[in-house]
XYZ file of N, CA and C in Angstrom:
687
model
N -16.766 -6.428 -12.012
C -15.842 -6.811 -11.702
C -14.651 -6.528 -12.332
N -13.644 -5.945 -12.289
C -12.658 -5.640 -13.078
C -11.685 -6.671 -13.161
N -10.965 -7.083 -14.408
C -10.015 -7.913 -14.785
C -9.009 -8.092 -13.560
N -8.510 -7.049 -13.387
C -7.474 -6.919 -12.738
C -7.621 -7.209 -10.882
N -8.932 -6.673 -10.537
C -9.467 -7.064 -9.554
C -9.401 -8.500 -8.778
N -9.719 -9.173 -10.337
C -10.171 -10.791 -10.397
C -8.682 -11.278 -9.799
N -7.882 -10.840 -10.418
C -6.480 -11.277 -10.012
C -5.864 -11.204 -8.622
N -6.390 -9.930 -8.242
C -6.179 -9.898 -6.314
C -6.858 -10.836 -5.797
N -7.947 -11.686 -6.385
C -8.759 -12.351 -5.510
C -8.379 -13.776 -5.539
N -7.547 -13.953 -6.840
C -6.924 -15.206 -6.868
C -5.825 -15.250 -6.209
N -4.622 -14.216 -6.104
C -3.914 -14.322 -5.241
C -4.163 -14.322 -3.823
N -5.482 -13.801 -3.396
C -5.902 -14.194 -1.955
C -6.217 -15.802 -1.549
N -6.540 -16.019 -2.605
C -6.944 -17.759 -2.506
C -5.576 -18.060 -2.402
N -4.821 -17.907 -3.352
C -3.533 -18.466 -3.311
C -2.589 -18.638 -2.146
N -2.663 -17.292 -1.487
C -2.214 -17.219 0.028
C -3.223 -18.141 0.845
N -4.449 -17.770 0.954
C -4.893 -18.710 1.587
C -4.530 -20.307 1.563
N -4.483 -21.038 0.847
C -4.445 -21.884 0.220
C -2.816 -22.373 0.868
N -1.732 -21.268 0.631
C -0.516 -21.476 0.999
C -0.183 -21.505 2.293
N -1.308 -20.991 3.412
C -1.071 -21.023 4.521
C -2.047 -22.042 5.102
N -2.426 -22.677 4.382
C -3.213 -23.806 4.783
C -4.344 -23.427 5.773
N -5.340 -22.444 5.209
C -6.570 -21.971 5.676
C -7.463 -22.379 4.944
N -8.678 -22.660 5.719
C -9.811 -22.996 5.114
C -10.400 -21.679 5.146
N -11.668 -21.619 4.180
C -12.466 -20.352 4.193
C -12.995 -20.097 5.364
N -13.478 -21.174 6.164
C -13.712 -20.999 7.707
C -12.852 -20.317 8.603
N -11.799 -21.112 8.681
C -10.469 -20.598 9.259
C -10.429 -18.927 9.065
N -10.130 -18.621 7.642
C -9.995 -17.013 7.443
C -10.663 -16.326 7.510
N -11.971 -16.577 7.492
C -13.299 -15.855 7.812
C -13.084 -15.391 9.342
N -13.285 -16.478 10.235
C -13.205 -16.310 11.728
C -12.158 -15.130 11.929
N -10.892 -15.188 11.101
C -9.461 -14.469 11.647
C -10.021 -12.978 10.932
N -10.885 -12.837 9.961
C -11.443 -11.795 9.732
C -12.641 -10.989 10.139
N -13.044 -11.493 11.377
C -14.313 -11.494 11.867
C -15.465 -11.251 11.046
N -15.721 -12.257 9.721
C -16.751 -12.074 9.546
C -17.408 -13.555 9.039
N -18.819 -13.680 8.503
C -19.166 -14.766 8.290
C -18.458 -15.636 7.021
N -18.541 -16.920 7.115
C -18.190 -17.920 6.198
C -18.494 -17.177 4.738
N -19.927 -17.165 4.792
C -20.683 -17.397 3.562
C -20.410 -15.983 2.891
N -20.353 -14.827 4.030
C -19.972 -13.397 2.971
C -18.545 -13.572 2.445
N -17.572 -14.388 3.164
C -16.236 -14.502 2.839
C -16.084 -15.291 1.464
N -16.968 -16.491 1.363
C -17.031 -17.054 0.229
C -17.507 -16.218 -1.162
N -18.443 -15.695 -1.008
C -18.998 -14.752 -2.097
C -17.784 -13.262 -2.221
N -17.271 -12.982 -1.216
C -16.345 -12.263 -1.622
C -14.994 -12.532 -2.387
N -14.659 -13.764 -1.810
C -13.369 -14.240 -2.573
C -13.528 -14.726 -3.983
N -15.151 -14.776 -4.370
C -15.575 -15.239 -5.546
C -15.903 -13.548 -6.781
N -15.823 -12.790 -5.874
C -16.222 -11.298 -6.413
C -17.342 -11.098 -6.520
N -18.483 -11.838 -5.611
C -19.814 -11.643 -5.584
C -20.340 -10.342 -4.796
N -19.454 -10.317 -3.504
C -19.162 -9.077 -2.674
C -17.981 -8.513 -2.482
N -17.665 -7.294 -1.741
C -16.428 -6.993 -1.349
C -16.361 -7.132 -0.197
N -14.861 -6.985 0.381
C -14.630 -7.082 1.786
C -14.687 -5.623 2.162
N -15.225 -5.406 3.324
C -15.205 -4.171 3.957
C -13.913 -3.500 4.202
N -13.620 -2.146 4.745
C -12.527 -1.439 5.288
C -11.697 -2.128 6.420
N -12.801 -2.533 7.270
C -12.275 -3.177 8.422
C -11.865 -5.102 8.510
N -12.607 -5.429 7.454
C -12.516 -6.702 7.103
C -10.693 -6.714 6.583
N -10.653 -5.930 5.839
C -9.504 -6.073 5.096
C -8.368 -5.729 6.259
N -8.523 -4.851 7.320
C -7.654 -4.333 8.456
C -7.154 -6.015 9.036
N -8.390 -6.483 9.333
C -8.069 -7.684 9.859
C -7.538 -8.662 9.330
N -7.520 -8.903 8.070
C -6.899 -10.067 7.049
C -5.281 -9.415 7.304
N -4.886 -8.201 7.563
C -3.639 -7.465 7.390
C -2.955 -8.143 8.961
N -3.872 -8.441 10.114
C -3.071 -9.355 11.082
C -2.658 -10.889 11.103
N -3.369 -11.524 9.889
C -3.252 -12.722 9.694
C -1.963 -12.900 8.832
N -1.332 -14.239 8.484
C -0.090 -14.431 7.900
C -0.491 -14.357 6.422
N -1.483 -13.890 5.914
C -1.707 -13.469 4.352
C -0.878 -12.416 4.182
N -0.147 -12.430 3.145
C 0.948 -11.041 2.381
C -0.151 -10.124 1.449
N -0.823 -9.429 2.522
C -1.875 -8.013 1.807
C -0.889 -7.465 0.497
N 0.281 -7.049 0.825
C 1.324 -6.717 -0.381
C 1.056 -7.389 -1.605
N 1.485 -8.803 -1.130
C 1.324 -9.613 -2.379
C 0.043 -9.784 -3.353
N -0.905 -9.637 -2.303
C -2.228 -10.050 -2.859
C -2.760 -8.979 -3.596
N -2.410 -7.571 -3.445
C -2.856 -6.558 -4.366
C -1.696 -6.166 -5.481
N -0.271 -6.369 -5.190
C 0.681 -6.049 -6.470
C 1.079 -6.964 -7.158
N 1.233 -8.424 -6.603
C 1.531 -9.651 -7.194
C 3.125 -9.691 -6.800
N 3.656 -8.427 -6.029
C 4.919 -8.739 -6.138
C 5.299 -8.922 -4.591
N 6.208 -10.080 -4.398
C 6.939 -10.563 -2.991
C 7.885 -10.108 -2.932
N 8.133 -9.726 -1.514
C 9.548 -9.295 -0.972
C 10.471 -10.482 -0.455
N 11.301 -9.905 -0.556
C 12.474 -11.310 0.456
C 12.248 -10.942 1.696
N 13.103 -11.592 2.538
C 13.467 -11.207 4.141
C 14.824 -10.389 4.289
N 14.839 -10.083 3.497
C 16.576 -9.424 3.645
C 16.400 -8.194 4.652
N 15.696 -7.457 4.527
C 15.454 -6.443 5.614
C 14.285 -6.413 6.303
N 13.668 -6.961 6.273
C 12.345 -7.390 7.134
C 12.739 -7.418 8.483
N 13.533 -8.030 9.451
C 14.020 -7.960 10.649
C 14.340 -6.903 11.004
N 14.776 -5.720 10.438
C 15.016 -4.496 11.010
C 13.695 -3.567 11.009
N 13.052 -3.370 9.571
C 11.864 -2.616 9.824
C 10.585 -3.172 10.495
N 10.872 -4.556 10.992
C 9.487 -4.794 11.221
C 9.157 -4.563 13.204
N 10.448 -3.822 13.479
C 10.423 -3.616 14.707
C 10.529 -1.942 14.944
N 10.164 -1.409 13.803
C 9.748 0.168 13.666
C 8.316 0.181 13.893
N 7.915 1.642 14.287
C 6.365 1.673 14.281
C 5.950 2.194 12.906
N 4.838 2.323 12.703
C 4.070 2.299 11.229
C 4.690 4.046 10.953
N 4.617 5.093 11.921
C 5.018 6.244 11.623
C 6.729 6.434 11.095
N 7.548 5.500 11.855
C 8.902 5.532 11.433
C 8.946 5.030 10.067
N 8.266 3.737 9.645
C 8.505 3.113 8.225
C 8.037 4.412 7.189
N 6.976 5.051 7.609
C 6.555 6.260 6.637
C 7.789 7.385 6.372
N 8.389 7.408 7.581
C 9.465 8.309 7.453
C 10.835 7.937 6.915
N 10.986 6.483 6.969
C 12.147 5.808 6.104
C 11.837 6.075 4.455
N 10.535 5.561 4.138
C 10.394 5.804 3.249
C 10.016 7.164 2.482
N 9.784 8.315 3.214
C 10.103 9.414 2.616
C 11.411 10.010 2.464
N 12.265 9.357 3.254
C 13.885 9.705 3.539
C 14.463 8.856 1.889
N 13.618 7.783 1.662
C 14.214 6.887 0.396
C 13.517 7.972 -0.880
N 12.358 8.328 -0.702
C 11.854 9.333 -1.614
C 12.847 10.128 -1.971
N 13.404 10.880 -0.929
C 14.079 12.235 -1.268
C 15.564 11.567 -1.877
N 15.750 10.455 -1.670
C 16.873 10.098 -2.180
C 17.239 9.887 -3.613
N 15.761 9.205 -3.856
C 15.363 9.011 -5.084
C 15.252 10.064 -6.181
N 14.341 11.168 -5.493
C 14.246 12.359 -6.522
C 15.263 12.941 -6.825
N 16.359 13.127 -5.728
C 17.913 13.657 -6.043
C 18.468 12.965 -7.099
N 18.676 11.642 -7.099
C 19.410 10.981 -8.077
C 18.613 11.034 -9.449
N 17.605 11.073 -9.192
C 16.691 11.165 -10.538
C 16.807 12.587 -11.448
N 17.175 13.583 -10.616
C 17.185 15.012 -11.430
C 18.851 14.928 -12.131
N 19.668 14.285 -11.538
C 21.421 14.414 -12.168
C 21.436 12.837 -12.842
N 20.094 12.466 -13.295
C 20.203 10.727 -13.975
C 20.243 11.490 -15.489
N 20.772 10.657 -16.485
C 20.711 11.028 -17.733
C 20.276 9.741 -18.478
N 20.348 8.722 -17.912
C 19.961 7.241 -18.483
C 18.683 6.711 -18.202
N 18.111 7.699 -17.335
C 16.449 7.023 -17.268
C 16.278 6.073 -16.397
N 16.938 5.546 -16.002
C 16.843 4.509 -14.712
C 16.445 4.832 -13.598
N 16.702 6.027 -12.770
C 16.143 6.563 -11.696
C 14.641 7.004 -12.112
N 14.557 7.641 -13.339
C 13.170 8.167 -13.476
C 12.051 6.625 -13.610
N 12.359 5.709 -13.992
C 11.882 4.213 -13.495
C 11.849 3.974 -12.055
N 12.430 4.201 -11.461
C 12.630 4.106 -10.110
C 11.676 4.676 -9.631
N 11.857 6.036 -9.851
C 11.090 7.364 -9.178
C 9.239 6.958 -9.262
N 9.045 6.439 -10.412
C 7.638 6.322 -11.147
C 6.766 5.205 -9.957
N 8.062 4.256 -9.249
C 7.626 3.193 -8.611
C 7.262 3.885 -6.948
N 7.714 4.863 -6.682
C 7.625 5.913 -5.353
C 7.184 6.944 -5.580
N 6.709 7.321 -6.505
C 6.112 8.241 -6.700
C 4.876 8.763 -5.828
N 4.117 7.894 -5.487
C 2.965 7.839 -4.463
C 3.205 8.672 -3.199
N 4.689 8.599 -2.789
C 5.072 9.519 -1.811
C 4.993 10.519 -1.402
N 4.685 11.567 -2.393
C 4.234 12.735 -2.523
C 2.775 12.656 -1.865
N 1.863 11.974 -2.366
C 0.605 12.189 -1.960
C 0.581 11.936 -0.353
N 1.270 11.106 -0.046
C 1.200 11.085 1.513
C 2.036 12.062 2.422
N 2.842 12.476 1.728
C 3.826 13.471 2.588
C 2.558 14.946 2.606
N 2.064 15.468 1.723
C 1.279 16.374 1.615
C -0.025 16.336 2.885
N -0.542 14.954 2.394
C -1.622 14.542 3.372
C -1.216 14.311 4.866
N -0.131 14.188 5.105
C 0.362 14.166 6.451
C 0.796 15.561 7.076
N 0.910 16.486 6.279
C 1.420 17.487 6.766
C 0.562 18.825 6.845
N -0.517 18.362 6.339
C -1.613 19.213 5.958
C -2.883 18.294 6.746
N -2.621 17.368 7.268
C -3.906 16.628 8.048
C -5.048 16.329 7.044
N -4.479 16.191 5.658
C -5.479 15.753 4.842
C -5.747 14.492 4.368
N -7.112 14.254 3.960
C -7.301 12.607 3.430
C -6.392 12.409 1.875
N -6.275 11.361 1.741
C -4.865 10.793 0.817
C -5.753 11.503 -0.523
N -6.745 10.565 -0.772
C -7.842 11.074 -1.986
C -7.807 12.229 -2.322
N -8.099 12.958 -1.357
C -8.188 14.648 -1.600
C -6.911 15.105 -1.669
N -5.705 14.742 -1.356
C -4.469 15.377 -1.509
C -3.984 14.939 -2.875
N -4.681 13.594 -3.531
C -3.988 12.971 -4.934
C -4.737 13.804 -5.843
N -5.910 14.243 -5.697
C -6.953 14.742 -6.518
C -6.374 16.276 -6.489
N -6.188 16.874 -5.626
C -5.590 18.617 -5.729
C -4.296 18.526 -6.263
N -3.593 17.859 -5.936
C -1.940 17.816 -6.883
C -2.062 17.874 -8.459
N -3.025 16.409 -8.408
C -3.408 16.411 -9.636
C -4.070 17.302 -10.590
N -4.711 18.416 -9.985
C -5.819 19.576 -10.318
C -6.789 18.753 -11.271
N -7.458 17.418 -10.612
C -8.595 17.191 -10.986
C -9.732 17.921 -10.409
N -11.189 17.852 -10.858
C -12.131 18.088 -10.780
C -12.853 16.807 -9.798
N -13.717 17.040 -8.782
C -14.249 15.635 -8.191
C -14.897 15.117 -9.396
N -15.439 15.783 -10.650
C -16.239 15.010 -11.238
C -14.894 13.917 -12.060
N -14.047 14.639 -12.475
C -13.037 13.519 -13.319
C -12.175 12.823 -12.325
N -12.122 12.968 -10.909
C -11.743 12.017 -10.026
C -12.465 10.781 -9.845
N -13.669 11.296 -9.687
C -15.259 10.173 -9.442
C -15.485 9.207 -10.664
N -15.085 9.683 -11.773
C -14.857 9.086 -13.020
C -13.770 7.944 -13.228
N -12.235 8.641 -12.595
C -11.462 7.897 -12.693
C -11.443 6.389 -11.496
N -12.090 6.685 -10.593
C -12.479 5.648 -9.480
C -13.556 4.905 -9.579
N -14.676 5.392 -10.507
C -15.872 4.663 -11.061
C -16.828 4.617 -9.976
N -16.855 5.963 -9.353
C -18.111 6.155 -8.321
C -18.768 7.483 -8.973
N -19.593 7.887 -8.186
C -20.300 9.246 -8.548
C -20.009 10.228 -7.680
N -19.973 11.450 -7.481
C -19.464 12.609 -6.938
C -19.966 12.420 -5.753
N -21.097 11.895 -5.272
C -21.552 11.986 -3.809
C -20.427 11.112 -3.020
N -20.250 10.004 -3.611
C -19.658 8.941 -2.927
C -18.174 9.456 -2.889
N -17.407 10.026 -3.883
C -16.129 10.439 -3.597
C -16.182 11.640 -2.663
N -17.022 12.591 -2.406
C -17.006 13.451 -1.327
C -17.177 12.683 0.148
N -17.579 11.626 0.044
C -17.981 11.048 1.691
C -16.547 9.885 1.581
N -15.993 9.497 0.484
C -14.725 9.372 0.813
C -13.544 10.010 1.281
N -13.621 11.604 0.421
C -12.515 12.533 0.714
C -12.830 12.981 2.211
N -13.900 12.861 2.788
C -14.262 13.348 3.889
C -14.081 12.714 5.514
N -14.086 11.425 4.683
C -13.431 10.124 5.729
C -14.988 9.557 6.350
N -16.160 9.767 5.536
C -17.324 9.498 6.311
C -17.962 8.356 5.583
N -16.986 7.437 4.629
C -17.177 6.356 4.234
C -15.797 5.786 4.047
N -15.582 4.571 4.172
C -14.188 4.064 3.755
C -14.163 2.980 2.723
N -12.876 3.301 1.922
C -12.663 2.100 0.821
C -12.567 0.869 0.879
N -13.681 0.156 0.263
C -13.796 -1.367 0.410
C -12.646 -2.021 -0.379
N -12.612 -3.423 -0.574
C -11.397 -3.997 -1.020
C -11.200 -3.874 -2.664
N -12.233 -3.283 -3.305
C -11.880 -3.436 -4.903
C -11.847 -1.510 -4.957
N -12.257 -0.970 -4.063
C -12.014 0.423 -4.141
C -10.392 0.621 -3.892
N -9.981 -0.339 -2.767
C -8.647 0.079 -2.515
C -7.411 -0.354 -3.901
N -8.085 -1.632 -4.217
C -7.653 -1.815 -5.541
C -7.311 -0.888 -6.733
N -8.140 -0.022 -6.907
C -8.435 1.374 -7.988
C -7.220 2.291 -7.635
N -7.141 2.352 -6.120
C -6.358 3.321 -5.728
C -4.919 2.781 -6.028
N -4.691 1.653 -5.737
C -3.618 1.103 -6.461
C -3.195 1.319 -7.641
N -3.876 1.122 -8.447
C -4.014 0.576 -9.538
C -3.626 2.297 -10.571
N -4.291 2.872 -9.932
C -4.599 4.365 -10.601
C -3.021 5.183 -9.904
N -3.154 5.062 -8.877
C -1.656 6.235 -8.264
C -0.678 5.418 -7.797
N -0.839 3.909 -7.441
C 0.061 3.066 -6.921
C 0.446 3.294 -5.398
N -0.414 3.965 -4.769
C -0.590 3.907 -3.412
C -0.847 2.841 -2.939
N 0.325 2.163 -1.911
C 0.438 0.960 -1.663
C -1.209 0.453 -0.764
N -2.006 -0.647 -0.427
C -2.947 -0.746 0.351
C -2.529 -0.902 1.703
N -1.392 -0.897 2.279
C -1.155 -0.700 3.273
C -1.083 0.361 3.674
N -0.939 1.438 3.205
C -1.289 2.931 3.605
C -2.624 3.387 3.667
N -3.632 2.545 2.938
C -5.030 3.025 3.146
C -5.171 2.044 4.451
N -4.708 0.969 4.645
C -5.385 0.289 5.295
C -4.666 0.289 6.951
N -3.562 1.347 6.916
C -2.492 1.596 8.245
C -2.108 -0.043 8.778
N -1.432 -0.396 7.567
C -1.145 -1.801 8.132
C 0.382 -1.882 8.025
N 1.049 -1.825 9.220
C 2.637 -1.765 9.242
C 3.070 -2.755 8.615
N 2.474 -4.159 8.891
C 3.252 -5.265 8.020
C 3.496 -5.237 6.733
N 2.168 -4.987 6.110
C 2.612 -4.610 4.783
C 3.261 -3.728 4.287
N 3.116 -2.761 4.793
C 4.014 -1.486 4.467
C 5.781 -2.112 4.784
N 5.913 -2.527 5.738
C 7.389 -3.283 5.403
C 7.767 -4.064 4.392
N 6.650 -4.600 3.949
C 7.042 -5.423 2.614
C 7.183 -4.537 1.542
N 6.285 -3.482 1.748
C 6.273 -2.411 0.523
C 7.755 -1.872 0.633
N 8.496 -1.200 1.861
C 9.447 -0.880 1.489
C 10.867 -1.489 1.504
N 10.553 -2.904 1.570
C 11.720 -3.932 1.501
C 11.943 -4.138 -0.254
N 10.297 -4.273 -0.578
C 10.186 -4.185 -2.155
C 10.750 -3.014 -2.998
N 10.739 -2.122 -2.024
C 11.854 -0.620 -2.645
C 12.552 -0.662 -2.917
N 13.517 -1.633 -1.804
C 15.089 -1.380 -1.647
C 15.601 -2.541 -2.543
N 14.815 -3.276 -2.748
C 14.954 -4.592 -3.899
C 14.869 -3.695 -5.180
N 14.167 -2.974 -5.256
C 13.598 -2.679 -7.126
C 15.071 -1.859 -7.148
N 15.655 -1.037 -6.094
C 16.306 0.221 -6.738
C 17.589 -0.746 -7.235
N 18.208 -2.006 -7.079
C 18.829 -2.848 -6.967
C 19.809 -3.192 -5.950
N 20.751 -4.164 -6.262
C 21.551 -4.680 -5.032
C 22.152 -3.579 -4.230
N 23.209 -3.097 -4.958
C 24.246 -2.326 -4.410
C 23.519 -0.821 -3.968
N 22.630 -0.405 -4.786
C 21.942 1.146 -4.304
C 21.199 0.679 -3.198
N 20.534 -0.227 -3.124
C 19.234 -0.946 -2.021
C 20.380 -1.028 -0.551
N 21.437 -1.925 -0.914
C 22.160 -1.992 0.541
C 22.476 -0.717 1.093
N 23.056 0.225 0.047
C 23.463 1.713 0.544
C 22.486 2.178 1.250
N 21.455 2.211 0.690
C 20.126 2.807 1.246
C 19.519 2.384 2.525
N 19.760 1.069 2.582
C 19.395 0.394 3.593
C 20.480 0.550 4.809
N 21.619 0.842 4.522
C 22.587 1.317 5.702
C 22.362 2.518 5.802
N 22.092 3.661 5.403
C 21.891 4.856 5.703
C 20.836 5.162 6.495
N 19.743 4.164 5.984
C 18.522 4.286 6.971
C 18.743 3.592 8.224
N 19.540 2.905 8.254
C 19.536 1.959 9.691
C 20.395 2.856 10.497
N 21.663 3.456 9.767
C 22.407 4.602 10.444
C 21.516 5.703 11.036
N 20.637 6.012 10.395
C 19.795 7.720 10.880
C 18.988 7.086 11.706
N 18.486 5.650 11.772
C 17.442 5.440 12.935
C 18.418 5.191 14.335
N 19.561 4.582 14.138
C 20.420 4.316 14.934
C 20.843 5.647 16.066
N 21.156 6.735 15.238
C 21.504 8.012 15.752
C 20.343 8.630 16.254
N 19.110 8.754 15.757
C 17.798 9.377 16.569
C 17.665 8.593 17.571
N 17.867 7.448 17.573
C 17.480 6.382 18.974
C 18.553 6.685 19.932
N 19.917 7.167 19.704
C 20.633 7.549 20.584
C 20.320 8.678 21.195
N 19.860 9.635 20.364
C 19.470 11.345 20.857
C 18.799 10.971 21.746
N 17.339 10.555 21.451
C 16.565 10.250 22.544
C 16.742 9.644 23.809
């Protein structure tokens, strides 16, 4: 077990305690045996993909569990009413805006912000071509299957299974994907609540004035599209 993944489990326990949940209560919500949950929280087993999806429907902040970053409630009330696909579109627009400012910036400020949202190019390519995200990442980076498998700590056979969607990433693999490529766990898990947290965190990360301007732009565009429909 990697030290960083150990941090994920520590934050999971922290979130469970913060929500006044026993292991038995949380394991029930995740549709798993308490004994399995106990071992997984200690790092002796891994949570399955579907167990992590169930975790997303609880009050646990998965985005914080994986990233260590909490977003405020400032923008959540608007985005929580959007669909998962609409949230991806909002982040895609934000990505385009940041990319534009990065090209004209000589201070390096927007370069730092771009690195925070660079993962979006993998999602856009995967969505456009109906590809698996891991496959899109490997192709865009020019990695061989051998090199990609080495990065993820798996053999080539398992990587092929992951790229083909025949097997799904467990809780530690989701961490590795985030750690290497900064792809939010909420994207892998298709967790709307978690991706709302990611979007809110991005708006806060780019700064108060820029964040509020970007939010107003997204909200206005969303309203205009709603009126057209």
